[in-house]
mmCIF file of C-alpha atoms and ligand atoms in Angstrom:
data_model
loop_
_atom_site.group_PDB
_atom_site.id
_atom_site.type_symbol
_atom_site.label_atom_id
_atom_site.label_comp_id
_atom_site.label_asym_id
_atom_site.label_seq_id
_atom_site.Cartn_x
_atom_site.Cartn_y
_atom_site.Cartn_z
ATOM 1 C CA MET G 2 0.000 0.000 0.000
ATOM 2 C CA SER G 3 1.426 3.330 -0.991
ATOM 3 C CA PHE G 4 0.215 5.404 1.967
ATOM 4 C CA PRO G 5 2.888 5.606 4.689
ATOM 5 C CA TRP G 6 0.448 7.437 6.958
ATOM 6 C CA ALA G 7 -2.303 4.772 6.737
ATOM 7 C CA ALA G 8 -3.545 3.399 10.077
ATOM 8 C CA GLN G 9 -2.021 -0.042 10.838
ATOM 9 C CA TYR G 10 -4.123 -3.117 11.554
ATOM 10 C CA THR G 11 -3.704 -4.577 15.031
ATOM 11 C CA PRO G 12 -5.728 -7.691 15.953
ATOM 12 C CA LYS G 13 -8.066 -6.849 18.861
ATOM 13 C CA ASN G 14 -8.127 -10.249 20.584
ATOM 14 C CA SER G 15 -6.327 -13.578 20.582
ATOM 15 C CA PHE G 16 -8.717 -15.130 18.018
ATOM 16 C CA MET G 17 -8.137 -12.272 15.536
ATOM 17 C CA LYS G 18 -4.367 -12.597 16.140
ATOM 18 C CA TRP G 19 -4.599 -16.358 15.457
ATOM 19 C CA MET G 20 -6.624 -15.617 12.320
ATOM 20 C CA ASP G 21 -4.243 -12.856 11.191
ATOM 21 C CA GLU G 22 -1.302 -15.275 11.226
ATOM 22 C CA ARG G 23 -3.167 -17.935 9.224
ATOM 23 C CA LEU G 24 -5.593 -16.187 6.853
ATOM 24 C CA PRO G 25 -5.351 -12.381 7.211
ATOM 25 C CA LEU G 26 -8.788 -11.639 5.752
ATOM 26 C CA PRO G 27 -9.724 -9.098 8.465
ATOM 27 C CA ARG G 28 -6.458 -7.255 7.691
ATOM 28 C CA LEU G 29 -7.362 -7.237 3.974
ATOM 29 C CA VAL G 30 -10.804 -5.753 4.714
ATOM 30 C CA TYR G 31 -9.285 -3.185 7.118
ATOM 31 C CA ASN G 32 -6.760 -2.084 4.491
ATOM 32 C CA SER G 33 -9.265 -2.070 1.580
ATOM 33 C CA VAL G 34 -12.519 -0.639 2.904
ATOM 34 C CA GLY G 35 -11.741 -0.005 6.558
ATOM 35 C CA ALA G 36 -9.949 2.591 8.637
ATOM 36 C CA GLY G 37 -6.628 1.518 7.088
ATOM 37 C CA TYR G 38 -7.421 2.873 3.615
ATOM 38 C CA PRO G 39 -6.929 6.653 3.304
ATOM 39 C CA VAL G 40 -9.226 8.360 0.770
ATOM 40 C CA PRO G 41 -9.142 11.971 -0.496
ATOM 41 C CA ARG G 42 -11.307 14.080 1.809
ATOM 42 C CA ASN G 43 -12.804 16.145 -1.040
ATOM 43 C CA LEU G 44 -14.528 13.446 -3.130
ATOM 44 C CA ASN G 45 -17.915 14.480 -4.533
ATOM 45 C CA TYR G 46 -20.897 12.224 -5.209
ATOM 46 C CA PHE G 47 -19.525 11.131 -8.577
ATOM 47 C CA TRP G 48 -17.086 8.925 -6.638
ATOM 48 C CA ASN G 49 -20.022 6.919 -5.232
ATOM 49 C CA PHE G 50 -20.917 5.230 -8.490
ATOM 50 C CA GLY G 51 -18.224 2.533 -8.402
ATOM 51 C CA VAL G 52 -19.739 1.086 -5.238
ATOM 52 C CA LEU G 53 -23.233 1.416 -6.761
ATOM 53 C CA ALA G 54 -22.034 -0.565 -9.786
ATOM 54 C CA GLY G 55 -20.793 -3.243 -7.384
ATOM 55 C CA VAL G 56 -24.204 -3.335 -5.663
ATOM 56 C CA ALA G 57 -25.930 -3.626 -9.065
ATOM 57 C CA LEU G 58 -23.664 -6.562 -10.002
ATOM 58 C CA VAL G 59 -24.542 -8.370 -6.770
ATOM 59 C CA ILE G 60 -28.292 -7.811 -7.343
ATOM 60 C CA GLN G 61 -27.963 -9.231 -10.890
ATOM 61 C CA ILE G 62 -26.080 -12.318 -9.721
ATOM 62 C CA VAL G 63 -28.420 -13.075 -6.796
ATOM 63 C CA THR G 64 -31.686 -12.575 -8.730
ATOM 64 C CA GLY G 65 -30.198 -14.322 -11.784
ATOM 65 C CA ILE G 66 -29.330 -17.455 -9.783
ATOM 66 C CA VAL G 67 -32.939 -17.669 -8.533
ATOM 67 C CA LEU G 68 -34.320 -17.126 -12.057
ATOM 68 C CA ALA G 69 -32.037 -19.889 -13.359
ATOM 69 C CA MET G 70 -33.698 -22.350 -10.959
ATOM 70 C CA HIS G 71 -36.965 -21.981 -12.886
ATOM 71 C CA PHE G 72 -35.962 -20.930 -16.411
ATOM 72 C CA SER G 73 -35.747 -23.510 -19.174
ATOM 73 C CA ALA G 74 -33.376 -22.874 -22.082
ATOM 74 C CA ASP G 75 -35.306 -24.711 -24.769
ATOM 75 C CA THR G 76 -36.953 -22.771 -27.599
ATOM 76 C CA GLY G 77 -40.110 -24.851 -27.105
ATOM 77 C CA VAL G 78 -40.647 -23.752 -23.500
ATOM 78 C CA ALA G 79 -38.323 -20.781 -22.756
ATOM 79 C CA PHE G 80 -41.063 -18.169 -23.236
ATOM 80 C CA ALA G 81 -43.565 -20.231 -21.201
ATOM 81 C CA SER G 82 -41.002 -20.822 -18.442
ATOM 82 C CA VAL G 83 -40.630 -17.045 -18.034
ATOM 83 C CA GLU G 84 -44.435 -16.693 -17.750
ATOM 84 C CA HIS G 85 -44.336 -19.543 -15.222
ATOM 85 C CA ILE G 86 -41.774 -17.549 -13.202
ATOM 86 C CA MET G 87 -44.045 -14.479 -13.395
ATOM 87 C CA ARG G 88 -47.274 -16.263 -12.362
ATOM 88 C CA ASP G 89 -46.509 -19.461 -10.423
ATOM 89 C CA VAL G 90 -43.147 -19.126 -8.715
ATOM 90 C CA ASN G 91 -43.307 -17.441 -5.287
ATOM 91 C CA SER G 92 -41.932 -13.908 -5.735
ATOM 92 C CA GLY G 93 -40.844 -14.930 -9.238
ATOM 93 C CA TRP G 94 -42.259 -11.678 -10.624
ATOM 94 C CA LEU G 95 -40.100 -9.769 -8.141
ATOM 95 C CA MET G 96 -36.935 -11.648 -9.113
ATOM 96 C CA ARG G 97 -37.601 -11.096 -12.811
ATOM 97 C CA TYR G 98 -38.491 -7.410 -12.521
ATOM 98 C CA LEU G 99 -35.491 -6.796 -10.245
ATOM 99 C CA HIS G 100 -33.247 -8.563 -12.774
ATOM 100 C CA ALA G 101 -34.626 -6.756 -15.849
ATOM 101 C CA ASN G 102 -34.712 -3.286 -14.259
ATOM 102 C CA GLY G 103 -31.507 -4.028 -12.356
ATOM 103 C CA ALA G 104 -29.764 -4.383 -15.730
ATOM 104 C CA SER G 105 -30.942 -0.881 -16.693
ATOM 105 C CA PHE G 106 -29.773 0.545 -13.371
ATOM 106 C CA PHE G 107 -26.434 -1.226 -13.766
ATOM 107 C CA PHE G 108 -25.918 0.602 -17.066
ATOM 108 C CA ILE G 109 -27.105 3.945 -15.631
ATOM 109 C CA VAL G 110 -24.566 3.852 -12.797
ATOM 110 C CA VAL G 111 -21.769 2.510 -15.012
ATOM 111 C CA TYR G 112 -22.377 5.231 -17.631
ATOM 112 C CA ILE G 113 -22.181 7.886 -14.892
ATOM 113 C CA HIS G 114 -19.053 6.117 -13.559
ATOM 114 C CA ILE G 115 -17.431 6.231 -17.028
ATOM 115 C CA PHE G 116 -18.413 9.883 -17.625
ATOM 116 C CA ARG G 117 -16.959 10.789 -14.223
ATOM 117 C CA GLY G 118 -13.697 9.191 -15.391
ATOM 118 C CA LEU G 119 -13.725 11.104 -18.685
ATOM 119 C CA TYR G 120 -14.652 14.440 -17.080
ATOM 120 C CA TYR G 121 -12.180 14.337 -14.184
ATOM 121 C CA GLY G 122 -9.404 12.533 -16.086
ATOM 122 C CA SER G 123 -9.471 9.428 -13.879
ATOM 123 C CA TYR G 124 -7.978 7.482 -16.811
ATOM 124 C CA LYS G 125 -4.693 9.424 -16.637
ATOM 125 C CA PRO G 126 -1.472 8.109 -15.028
ATOM 126 C CA PRO G 127 -1.135 6.403 -12.632
ATOM 127 C CA ARG G 128 -4.664 4.942 -13.087
ATOM 128 C CA GLU G 129 -4.470 3.709 -16.724
ATOM 129 C CA MET G 130 -4.877 0.072 -15.655
ATOM 130 C CA VAL G 131 -8.017 0.942 -13.650
ATOM 131 C CA TRP G 132 -9.481 2.494 -16.794
ATOM 132 C CA LEU G 133 -8.444 -0.351 -19.131
ATOM 133 C CA LEU G 134 -9.869 -3.004 -16.807
ATOM 134 C CA GLY G 135 -13.018 -0.851 -16.519
ATOM 135 C CA LEU G 136 -13.430 -1.011 -20.277
ATOM 136 C CA VAL G 137 -12.959 -4.792 -20.253
ATOM 137 C CA ILE G 138 -15.791 -4.882 -17.684
ATOM 138 C CA PHE G 139 -17.926 -2.653 -19.925
ATOM 139 C CA LEU G 140 -17.459 -4.923 -22.966
ATOM 140 C CA LEU G 141 -18.294 -7.998 -20.865
ATOM 141 C CA MET G 142 -21.389 -6.187 -19.527
ATOM 142 C CA MET G 143 -22.596 -5.443 -23.048
ATOM 143 C CA ALA G 144 -22.160 -9.068 -24.123
ATOM 144 C CA THR G 145 -23.894 -10.320 -20.959
ATOM 145 C CA ALA G 146 -26.858 -7.941 -21.317
ATOM 146 C CA PHE G 147 -27.304 -8.784 -24.992
ATOM 147 C CA MET G 148 -27.337 -12.546 -24.380
ATOM 148 C CA GLY G 149 -29.626 -12.166 -21.360
ATOM 149 C CA TYR G 150 -32.186 -10.310 -23.473
ATOM 150 C CA VAL G 151 -32.344 -13.250 -25.891
ATOM 151 C CA LEU G 152 -33.259 -15.777 -23.153
ATOM 152 C CA PRO G 153 -37.026 -15.037 -22.725
ATOM 153 C CA TRP G 154 -37.350 -15.899 -26.434
ATOM 154 C CA GLY G 155 -39.791 -13.083 -27.205
ATOM 155 C CA GLN G 156 -40.015 -11.335 -30.567
ATOM 156 C CA MET G 157 -37.365 -8.719 -29.644
ATOM 157 C CA SER G 158 -35.137 -11.451 -28.203
ATOM 158 C CA PHE G 159 -35.195 -13.419 -31.433
ATOM 159 C CA TRP G 160 -34.804 -10.479 -33.791
ATOM 160 C CA ALA G 161 -32.083 -8.862 -31.685
ATOM 161 C CA ALA G 162 -30.128 -12.118 -31.935
ATOM 162 C CA GLN G 163 -30.735 -12.125 -35.687
ATOM 163 C CA VAL G 164 -29.663 -8.482 -36.195
ATOM 164 C CA ILE G 165 -26.641 -8.462 -33.891
ATOM 165 C CA THR G 166 -25.142 -11.731 -35.115
ATOM 166 C CA GLY G 167 -25.962 -10.469 -38.633
ATOM 167 C CA LEU G 168 -23.484 -7.630 -38.045
ATOM 168 C CA PHE G 169 -20.644 -10.108 -38.175
ATOM 169 C CA GLU G 170 -21.699 -10.987 -41.710
ATOM 170 C CA ALA G 171 -20.386 -7.570 -42.779
ATOM 171 C CA ILE G 172 -16.812 -8.739 -42.100
ATOM 172 C CA PRO G 173 -15.256 -9.748 -45.460
ATOM 173 C CA LEU G 174 -14.524 -13.450 -46.160
ATOM 174 C CA ILE G 175 -15.029 -14.876 -42.664
ATOM 175 C CA GLY G 176 -18.280 -12.977 -41.931
ATOM 176 C CA ASN G 177 -20.772 -15.644 -42.894
ATOM 177 C CA PRO G 178 -19.026 -18.654 -41.307
ATOM 178 C CA LEU G 179 -18.442 -16.514 -38.202
ATOM 179 C CA LYS G 180 -22.144 -15.722 -37.903
ATOM 180 C CA GLN G 181 -23.052 -19.400 -38.262
ATOM 181 C CA TRP G 182 -20.444 -20.325 -35.653
ATOM 182 C CA LEU G 183 -21.862 -17.783 -33.204
ATOM 183 C CA LEU G 184 -25.453 -18.903 -33.739
ATOM 184 C CA GLY G 185 -24.719 -22.617 -33.971
ATOM 185 C CA GLY G 186 -26.791 -22.716 -37.171
ATOM 186 C CA PHE G 187 -28.158 -20.614 -40.004
ATOM 187 C CA ALA G 188 -30.627 -18.696 -37.803
ATOM 188 C CA PRO G 189 -31.240 -18.176 -34.068
ATOM 189 C CA ASP G 190 -32.531 -21.498 -32.704
ATOM 190 C CA ASN G 191 -32.079 -23.944 -29.856
ATOM 191 C CA ALA G 192 -28.284 -24.074 -30.216
ATOM 192 C CA THR G 193 -28.214 -20.266 -29.950
ATOM 193 C CA LEU G 194 -30.447 -20.196 -26.884
ATOM 194 C CA THR G 195 -28.475 -22.815 -24.952
ATOM 195 C CA ARG G 196 -25.060 -21.269 -25.652
ATOM 196 C CA PHE G 197 -26.328 -17.774 -24.809
ATOM 197 C CA TYR G 198 -27.748 -19.134 -21.540
ATOM 198 C CA SER G 199 -24.477 -20.829 -20.669
ATOM 199 C CA LEU G 200 -22.459 -17.666 -21.382
ATOM 200 C CA HIS G 201 -25.015 -15.377 -19.716
ATOM 201 C CA TYR G 202 -24.564 -17.396 -16.518
ATOM 202 C CA LEU G 203 -20.772 -17.505 -16.799
ATOM 203 C CA LEU G 204 -19.861 -13.915 -17.722
ATOM 204 C CA PRO G 205 -21.121 -12.130 -14.572
ATOM 205 C CA PHE G 206 -18.625 -14.176 -12.557
ATOM 206 C CA VAL G 207 -15.869 -13.225 -15.000
ATOM 207 C CA ILE G 208 -16.996 -9.590 -14.516
ATOM 208 C CA ALA G 209 -16.782 -10.054 -10.728
ATOM 209 C CA GLY G 210 -13.202 -11.325 -11.157
ATOM 210 C CA VAL G 211 -12.210 -8.350 -13.325
ATOM 211 C CA VAL G 212 -13.868 -5.991 -10.771
ATOM 212 C CA ILE G 213 -11.497 -7.379 -8.115
ATOM 213 C CA LEU G 214 -8.519 -6.591 -10.398
ATOM 214 C CA HIS G 215 -10.076 -3.152 -11.133
ATOM 215 C CA ILE G 216 -10.226 -2.268 -7.432
ATOM 216 C CA TRP G 217 -6.815 -3.808 -6.713
ATOM 217 C CA SER G 218 -5.235 -1.620 -9.405
ATOM 218 C CA LEU G 219 -7.104 1.405 -7.977
ATOM 219 C CA HIS G 220 -5.945 0.797 -4.417
ATOM 220 C CA LEU G 221 -2.249 1.081 -5.323
ATOM 221 C CA PRO G 222 -2.379 4.799 -6.265
ATOM 222 C CA GLY G 223 -5.705 5.345 -4.430
ATOM 223 C CA SER G 224 -8.614 7.414 -5.738
ATOM 224 C CA SER G 225 -8.102 10.638 -7.649
ATOM 225 C CA ASN G 226 -10.229 13.610 -6.632
ATOM 226 C CA PRO G 227 -12.112 16.504 -8.279
ATOM 227 C CA THR G 228 -9.083 18.838 -8.253
ATOM 228 C CA GLY G 229 -7.023 16.410 -10.382
ATOM 229 C CA ILE G 230 -4.035 16.877 -8.028
ATOM 230 C CA ASP G 231 -3.194 13.698 -6.122
ATOM 231 C CA VAL G 232 -3.115 13.610 -2.327
ATOM 232 C CA LYS G 233 0.260 14.350 -0.716
ATOM 233 C CA GLY G 234 -0.192 13.424 2.935
ATOM 234 C CA PRO G 235 -2.540 12.806 5.866
ATOM 235 C CA GLN G 236 -3.853 16.373 5.705
ATOM 236 C CA ASP G 237 -5.527 15.501 2.340
ATOM 237 C CA THR G 238 -7.179 12.192 3.310
ATOM 238 C CA ILE G 239 -9.678 10.646 5.717
ATOM 239 C CA PRO G 240 -10.095 6.924 6.529
ATOM 240 C CA PHE G 241 -12.515 5.036 4.261
ATOM 241 C CA HIS G 242 -14.360 3.787 7.349
ATOM 242 C CA PRO G 243 -16.496 5.357 8.788
ATOM 243 C CA TYR G 244 -16.584 8.336 6.399
ATOM 244 C CA TYR G 245 -17.041 6.735 3.003
ATOM 245 C CA THR G 246 -18.830 3.621 4.282
ATOM 246 C CA ALA G 247 -21.482 6.043 5.592
ATOM 247 C CA LYS G 248 -21.570 8.140 2.415
ATOM 248 C CA ASP G 249 -21.727 5.025 0.198
ATOM 249 C CA GLY G 250 -24.396 3.507 2.454
ATOM 250 C CA TRP G 251 -26.604 6.561 1.956
ATOM 251 C CA THR G 252 -26.369 6.467 -1.846
ATOM 252 C CA VAL G 253 -26.972 2.712 -1.847
ATOM 253 C CA GLY G 254 -30.246 3.537 -0.023
ATOM 254 C CA VAL G 255 -31.199 6.118 -2.664
ATOM 255 C CA PHE G 256 -30.287 3.629 -5.410
ATOM 256 C CA LEU G 257 -32.484 0.898 -3.894
ATOM 257 C CA ILE G 258 -35.420 3.300 -3.480
ATOM 258 C CA ALA G 259 -35.152 4.419 -7.134
ATOM 259 C CA LEU G 260 -34.936 0.780 -8.302
ATOM 260 C CA SER G 261 -37.947 -0.121 -6.112
ATOM 261 C CA ILE G 262 -40.041 2.685 -7.621
ATOM 262 C CA LEU G 263 -39.470 1.233 -11.077
ATOM 263 C CA VAL G 264 -39.882 -2.415 -10.025
ATOM 264 C CA PHE G 265 -43.084 -1.880 -8.021
ATOM 265 C CA PHE G 266 -44.800 0.916 -9.976
ATOM 266 C CA ALA G 267 -43.580 0.778 -13.592
ATOM 267 C CA PRO G 268 -41.774 -2.550 -14.092
ATOM 268 C CA ASN G 269 -42.224 -2.599 -17.881
ATOM 269 C CA PHE G 270 -41.507 1.080 -18.469
ATOM 270 C CA LEU G 271 -38.043 0.433 -19.900
ATOM 271 C CA GLY G 272 -38.970 -2.769 -21.740
ATOM 272 C CA HIS G 273 -40.513 -3.330 -25.151
ATOM 273 C CA PRO G 274 -44.086 -4.704 -25.404
ATOM 274 C CA ASP G 275 -43.140 -6.914 -28.380
ATOM 275 C CA ASN G 276 -41.076 -9.068 -26.058
ATOM 276 C CA TYR G 277 -44.337 -10.309 -24.528
ATOM 277 C CA ILE G 278 -45.049 -11.946 -27.927
ATOM 278 C CA GLU G 279 -43.331 -15.310 -28.346
ATOM 279 C CA ALA G 280 -40.506 -15.441 -30.913
ATOM 280 C CA ASN G 281 -41.774 -16.067 -34.434
ATOM 281 C CA PRO G 282 -39.170 -16.453 -37.200
ATOM 282 C CA LEU G 283 -41.892 -15.891 -39.839
ATOM 283 C CA SER G 284 -42.979 -12.489 -38.545
ATOM 284 C CA THR G 285 -40.507 -9.608 -38.465
ATOM 285 C CA PRO G 286 -41.520 -6.830 -36.014
ATOM 286 C CA ALA G 287 -42.149 -3.409 -37.598
ATOM 287 C CA HIS G 288 -39.293 -1.927 -35.556
ATOM 288 C CA ILE G 289 -36.412 -3.940 -34.153
ATOM 289 C CA VAL G 290 -34.935 -1.859 -31.342
ATOM 290 C CA PRO G 291 -32.399 -2.736 -28.679
ATOM 291 C CA GLU G 292 -32.755 -1.892 -24.985
ATOM 292 C CA TRP G 293 -32.224 1.823 -24.249
ATOM 293 C CA TYR G 294 -28.663 1.367 -22.995
ATOM 294 C CA PHE G 295 -27.568 0.236 -26.480
ATOM 295 C CA TRP G 296 -29.283 3.078 -28.343
ATOM 296 C CA PRO G 297 -26.165 5.279 -28.761
ATOM 297 C CA PHE G 298 -24.252 2.364 -30.272
ATOM 298 C CA TYR G 299 -27.198 1.293 -32.419
ATOM 299 C CA ALA G 300 -27.493 4.871 -33.734
ATOM 300 C CA VAL G 301 -23.825 4.825 -34.764
ATOM 301 C CA LEU G 302 -24.354 1.452 -36.454
ATOM 302 C CA ARG G 303 -27.347 2.692 -38.440
ATOM 303 C CA ALA G 304 -25.844 6.077 -39.325
ATOM 304 C CA PHE G 305 -24.124 4.789 -42.488
ATOM 305 C CA THR G 306 -26.466 4.490 -45.461
ATOM 306 C CA VAL G 307 -24.194 4.836 -48.507
ATOM 307 C CA ASP G 308 -21.747 2.239 -49.875
ATOM 308 C CA PHE G 309 -18.433 4.131 -50.185
ATOM 309 C CA ILE G 310 -15.395 1.911 -50.960
ATOM 310 C CA LEU G 311 -16.745 -0.495 -48.336
ATOM 311 C CA PRO G 312 -20.395 -1.502 -47.909
ATOM 312 C CA ALA G 313 -22.406 0.869 -45.669
ATOM 313 C CA LYS G 314 -23.098 -1.975 -43.238
ATOM 314 C CA LEU G 315 -19.365 -2.590 -42.751
ATOM 315 C CA TRP G 316 -18.775 1.138 -42.095
ATOM 316 C CA GLY G 317 -21.510 0.974 -39.454
ATOM 317 C CA VAL G 318 -19.919 -2.015 -37.764
ATOM 318 C CA ILE G 319 -16.446 -0.404 -37.875
ATOM 319 C CA ALA G 320 -17.811 2.870 -36.452
ATOM 320 C CA MET G 321 -19.779 1.117 -33.720
ATOM 321 C CA PHE G 322 -16.872 -0.993 -32.488
ATOM 322 C CA GLY G 323 -14.601 2.045 -32.990
ATOM 323 C CA SER G 324 -16.791 4.148 -30.703
ATOM 324 C CA ILE G 325 -16.082 1.666 -27.895
ATOM 325 C CA ILE G 326 -12.462 0.860 -28.744
ATOM 326 C CA ILE G 327 -11.542 4.565 -28.905
ATOM 327 C CA LEU G 328 -12.103 4.748 -25.148
ATOM 328 C CA LEU G 329 -9.090 2.463 -24.711
HETATM 329 C C1 HEM I 423 -19.084 -3.663 -12.773
HETATM 330 C C2 HEM I 423 -18.655 -2.481 -13.100
HETATM 331 C C3 HEM I 423 -17.737 -1.633 -12.240
HETATM 332 C C4 HEM I 423 -17.527 -1.676 -10.895
HETATM 333 C C5 HEM I 423 -18.204 -2.572 -9.861
HETATM 334 C C6 HEM I 423 -16.554 -0.647 -10.591
HETATM 335 C C7 HEM I 423 -16.088 -0.369 -9.313
HETATM 336 C C8 HEM I 423 -15.281 0.718 -8.984
HETATM 337 C C9 HEM I 423 -15.065 1.203 -7.647
HETATM 338 C C10 HEM I 423 -15.674 0.597 -6.370
HETATM 339 C C11 HEM I 423 -14.240 2.282 -7.735
HETATM 340 C C12 HEM I 423 -13.789 3.194 -6.594
HETATM 341 C C13 HEM I 423 -14.902 4.199 -6.286
HETATM 342 C C14 HEM I 423 -15.150 5.207 -7.379
HETATM 343 O O1 HEM I 423 -14.205 5.880 -7.810
HETATM 344 O O2 HEM I 423 -16.313 5.286 -7.851
HETATM 345 C C15 HEM I 423 -13.912 2.462 -9.141
HETATM 346 C C16 HEM I 423 -13.065 3.434 -9.648
HETATM 347 C C17 HEM I 423 -12.784 3.627 -11.000
HETATM 348 N N1 HEM I 423 -13.415 2.998 -12.064
HETATM 349 FE FE1 HEM I 423 -14.769 1.484 -11.911
HETATM 350 N N2 HEM I 423 -16.153 -0.041 -11.752
HETATM 351 C C18 HEM I 423 -16.869 -0.594 -12.784
HETATM 352 C C19 HEM I 423 -16.791 -0.245 -14.123
HETATM 353 C C20 HEM I 423 -15.915 0.709 -14.648
HETATM 354 C C21 HEM I 423 -15.842 1.089 -16.023
HETATM 355 C C22 HEM I 423 -16.732 0.514 -17.122
HETATM 356 C C23 HEM I 423 -14.856 2.041 -16.126
HETATM 357 C C24 HEM I 423 -14.336 2.774 -17.333
HETATM 358 C C25 HEM I 423 -14.450 2.413 -18.545
HETATM 359 C C26 HEM I 423 -14.314 2.268 -14.810
HETATM 360 C C27 HEM I 423 -13.294 3.137 -14.505
HETATM 361 C C28 HEM I 423 -12.899 3.493 -13.234
HETATM 362 C C29 HEM I 423 -11.850 4.450 -12.918
HETATM 363 C C30 HEM I 423 -10.983 5.210 -13.927
HETATM 364 C C31 HEM I 423 -11.783 4.544 -11.518
HETATM 365 C C32 HEM I 423 -10.832 5.432 -10.711
HETATM 366 C C33 HEM I 423 -11.565 6.684 -10.337
HETATM 367 C C34 HEM I 423 -10.739 7.733 -9.656
HETATM 368 O O3 HEM I 423 -10.135 7.470 -8.626
HETATM 369 O O4 HEM I 423 -10.741 8.860 -10.174
HETATM 370 N N3 HEM I 423 -14.988 1.450 -13.940
HETATM 371 N N4 HEM I 423 -14.580 1.498 -9.887
#
């Protein structure tokens, strides 16, 4: 730890001393989120969104594990199994609405978290690795959210899978075989649903692993602060606990209240009604639209309408991936 003035952990009783010599977990907690981790004293509320993103990830994993107990990844029954969760499973509706709206809230807090980084220059030395790992998390989040949306096998699920895997077709030579490899066939079908389910379950745990690296790489230099000038000594910092545990606790409360308002009073506000129609490969919806958190990227994708040297579709794909990669 690079703070010579940080408070030192001393075990309070003989059990904690015994523990400290064998598995120093309490010491790790003390030095990471306890009184032993000095934090700039002038952080504003924008520095609360990392913890909120962590809370959102936990909500997604917990509700997702319960949903997985009742969901069936077979194109014949996937849609019905989601309705079964909504109507028959005790509190199934709550788990599903928390999971669906939780995904939106996850993106809201992560977008604010990213914009904080861009605005205050959090990506600059010595925090480049924090930023790069953050972007890895963001890409994994996008993949996870996309595959999760396909699982209920509604009309938007099916056609989103069709459109997004269709993007890969724009890549010269390998495009078509690549699309078939991703789908496990010529069109979205059972092979697509089962592999998306498998990956949708796996990736959040990969995200959790990268989050640990993200916070590890942050805790070496410590947080930046709104002035952009790094802390120089104890006069510039306060211990994480109790000051930032309290401040984070308060915003977690606000976050949960906002999520509850949506879940209990307008649970389908951010969703698309067409996804309550079962997937039908013979009927293309009038408008195929992604979830709101992909709109900026979808707009970039669709912005190219003229074939110029390369096909318009390929320009769209290049620009869309470019708009993410440029953040690196
Ligand atoms: C699951 C998603 C994420 C979690 C749980 C997470 C967690 C955190 C936490 C707890 C902090 C310290 C508190 C704070 O500064 O807010 C932090 C800092 C930071 N995060 Fe994230 N993060 C996530 C995604 C991202 C993404 C997508 C980016 C950027 C592309 C990013 C970039 C940063 C940077 C640059 C900092 C250092 C901020 C500073 O000290 O100025 N994070 N993150």
